[in-house]
Steps between C-alpha positions, in 0.01 A plus 500: 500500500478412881326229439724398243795497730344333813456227219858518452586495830265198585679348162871557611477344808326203387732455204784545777355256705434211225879555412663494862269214629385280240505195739211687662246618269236399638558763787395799284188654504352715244611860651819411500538403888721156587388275756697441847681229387860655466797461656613806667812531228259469210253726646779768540607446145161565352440774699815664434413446089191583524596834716747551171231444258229732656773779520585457140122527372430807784772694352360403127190628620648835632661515178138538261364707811785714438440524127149555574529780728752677266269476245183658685749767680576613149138494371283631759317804488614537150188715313455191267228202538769299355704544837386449879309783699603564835206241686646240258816549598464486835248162463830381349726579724252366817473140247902471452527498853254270601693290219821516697336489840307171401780335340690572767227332750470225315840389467520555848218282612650183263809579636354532893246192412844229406687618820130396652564180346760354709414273762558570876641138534812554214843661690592803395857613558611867619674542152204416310264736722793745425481466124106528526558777678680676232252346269271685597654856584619480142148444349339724721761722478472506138124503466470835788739659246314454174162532628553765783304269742577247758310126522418342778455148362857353440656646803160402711589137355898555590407587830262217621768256300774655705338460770414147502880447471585775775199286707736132421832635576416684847327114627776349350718685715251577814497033494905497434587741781212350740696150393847651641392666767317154661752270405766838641711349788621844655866468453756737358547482104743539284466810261566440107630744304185549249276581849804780660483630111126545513560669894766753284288584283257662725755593693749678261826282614726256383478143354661211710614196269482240751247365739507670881404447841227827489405798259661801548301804477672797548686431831294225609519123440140321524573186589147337411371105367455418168116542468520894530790464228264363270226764591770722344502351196112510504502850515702594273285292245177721621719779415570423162201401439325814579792674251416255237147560575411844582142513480483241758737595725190590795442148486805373497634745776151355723597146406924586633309655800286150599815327435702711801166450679555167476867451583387667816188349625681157368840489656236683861324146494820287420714655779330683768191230475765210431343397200857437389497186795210351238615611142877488525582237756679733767508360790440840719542883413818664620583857550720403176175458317376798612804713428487443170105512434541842604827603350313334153228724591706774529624441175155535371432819680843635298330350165188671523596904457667399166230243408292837572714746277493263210126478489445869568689547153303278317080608677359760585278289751572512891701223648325517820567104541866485530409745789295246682764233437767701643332533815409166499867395488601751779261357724599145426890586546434672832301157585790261411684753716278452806522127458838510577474704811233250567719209509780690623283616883368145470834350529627743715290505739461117514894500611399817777211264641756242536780734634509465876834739570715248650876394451667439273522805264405559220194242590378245230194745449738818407726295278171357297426910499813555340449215270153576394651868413813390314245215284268777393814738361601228313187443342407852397817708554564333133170649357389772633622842478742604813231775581223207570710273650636755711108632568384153573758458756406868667137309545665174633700693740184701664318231556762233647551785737148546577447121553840515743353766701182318521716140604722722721175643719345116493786351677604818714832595418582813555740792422631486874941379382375168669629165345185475283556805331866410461397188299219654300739806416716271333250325341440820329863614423512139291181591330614811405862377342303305313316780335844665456605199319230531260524850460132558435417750775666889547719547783209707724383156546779310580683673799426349873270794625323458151324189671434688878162502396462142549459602862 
């Protein structure tokens, strides 16, 4: 009898086959199999049928083992040699389930040898790996519960399948965002809707219905460009993918990690190496560009602990990667930082070479100071969070006063109420109102004896 139905089995699908695709006969082999020639739609349909008809003849199956082992249950040990003794009945039992247990393997391995079938170069779509997907839990499903024993094959065949299509829509992504990012010009964005929805929903807030000028995030706006809006997007399709696809989600969370790893190190050689100048046309990068690489980063950084709790849900398996990529990011923000202190010193202290502490006040070199300071708060008090900017400007401060005392002990001017230290204590007093008109430093550092240590 188990020959008799892995006959039937090799029968059904054949005679399911010849019905569904007569236009390609010629594609069947004599064990039933089909070759790669399929669309993905038709492959999906035959596989779904054929799932349906190798349920239907398991369960007939179960059915005359069921009969069977009634029968023997009620017979053995029975002092008759018309019934079965007790080493019959158990050579019974051990055959009925080798019945189900080969069946079941068999109808597996047809089943796991047409996913096999479809070619690496055909698209598959996320809905139709879904419905394979749930193709397969239902036959295995069924199969585990009627023979009391798992099989490898069809979700072995599942998995490599799956993966080819995880493998094609992480480089389609990894090339798309690589795309963005090179052809990125740095500037502030616009945020849709669909993107601040997408924020929410990791988030736990509220949906805007119109475009704005940032994402809000609890009770701070990330004002960021439009390539990190798009990683946004990207994410949340690795995300659904891994929910769709559960078994692969360890791939699919190391594929999300490579992707973050390569918004970093990507938007690192575009903007701190000015690879931006080459890709994107800029003509130099500003402290504007570098503002909002690092409030983009920044966004990242937020990403990443819920990127982290989604996966941890879904695997068991350490996620040791987004780790790395996190303090890849950190280092990278506090580098964008330090190029902007860089330019800042340069430029200050190019107008303190040129300063010479003569009439009239405030000189041409304290005024360019005071212009230099009031350009970079308009370029990243829009951006950054009032904590940085504020931090950023502590740094500034320090060091313009450490290049002053340095400029004030080169040309000899000294503490003494003479008229040099008139003139350069005014100088000072109009540096210092314009730091209260920015409001980016406490008060500690504002007073007039807050700068005696200049002397």
């Amino acid at each position: 009898y188990k020959q008799e139905s892995v006959t039937a089995a090799q029968a059904l699908l054949k005679q399911l086959l010849i019905e569904e695709l007569a236009d390609v006969e010629d594609c069947l082999t004599g064990s039933g199999e089909v070759a790669p020639s399929l669309d993905a739609a038709n492959w999906l349909r035959v596989l779904t049928l054929a799932s349906e008809a190798f349920g239907k003849l398991v369960q007939r199956v179960k059915a005359v083992h069921d009969v069977i082992k009634e029968t023997a249950d009620a017979t053995a040990g029975l002092d008759t040699d018309s019934f079965l003794s007790l080493d019959d009945h158990t050579r019974v039992l051990s055959k009925l389930k080798d019945l189900l247990t080969s069946i079941c393997d068999y109808c597996h391995e047809r089943l796991a040898s047409l996913i096999t079938t479809q070619s690496d170069k055909q698209t598959i779509t996320a809905c139709q790996i879904t419905e394979l997907s749930s193709i397969v839990d239902n036959f295995t499903d069924l199969c585990e519960k009627i023979s009391g024993k798992q099989s490898a094959a069809l979700r072995a065949a599942f998995k490599i399948q799956a993966g080819n299509y995880v493998h094609k829509f992480h480089g389609q992504r990894k090339n798309k965002l690589t795309m963005l990012l090179d052809a990125e010009r740095w500037k502030v964005a616009e945020v849709p809707r669909e993107i601040q929805a997408l924020v929410d929903k990791l988030a736990v807030g509220g949906l805007e219905e119109k475009p704005a000028p940032a994402l809000k995030i609890g009770n701070q706006d990330y004002i960021t460009v439009g390539t990190v809006l798009i990683l946004i997007q990207l994410v949340s399709e690795y995300c659904n993918s891994a929910c769709k696809l559960q078994v692969l989600a360890p791939l699919i969370a190391r594929n999300l990690t490579e992707l973050l790893r390569t918004f970093n190190s990507r938007s690192c050689q575009l903007v701190l190496g000015a690879g931006a100048l080459r890709t994107a046309g800029l003509k130099t990068i500003t402290s504007t560009n570098l503002a909002l690489t690092s409030r983009a980063l920044q966004l990242v950084l937020w990403m990443i602990p819920h990127v982290r709790a989604h996966f941890s849900v879904l695997t068991s398996d350490p996620l040791t990667g987004l780790d790395s990529v996190e303090k890849d990011i950190g280092h990278h923000i506090q580098q964008l930082e330090t190029k902007v202190l860089s330019i800042m010193n340069s430029l200050l202290g190019d107008q303190l070479n040129e300063w010479d502490a003569k009439p009239p006040v405030p000189s041409k070199a304290f005024r360019n100071v005071s212009r230099h300071l009031t350009k970079l708060h308009e370029a990243v008090s829009t951006v950054l969070p009032e904590e940085q900017v504020s931090d950023i400007y502590e740094i500034i401060h320090k060091n313009f006063k450490t290049r002053l005392r340095e400029q004030l002990l080169k040309m000899n001017i000294q503490n003494n109420g003479g008229p040099q230290h008139g003139l350069v204590t005014t100088e000072v007093i109009f540096y210092l109102e314009t730091m209260k008109t920015l409001k980016v430093l406490p008060d500690k550092y504002l007073s007039d004896k807050a700068m005696d240590d200049i002397w």
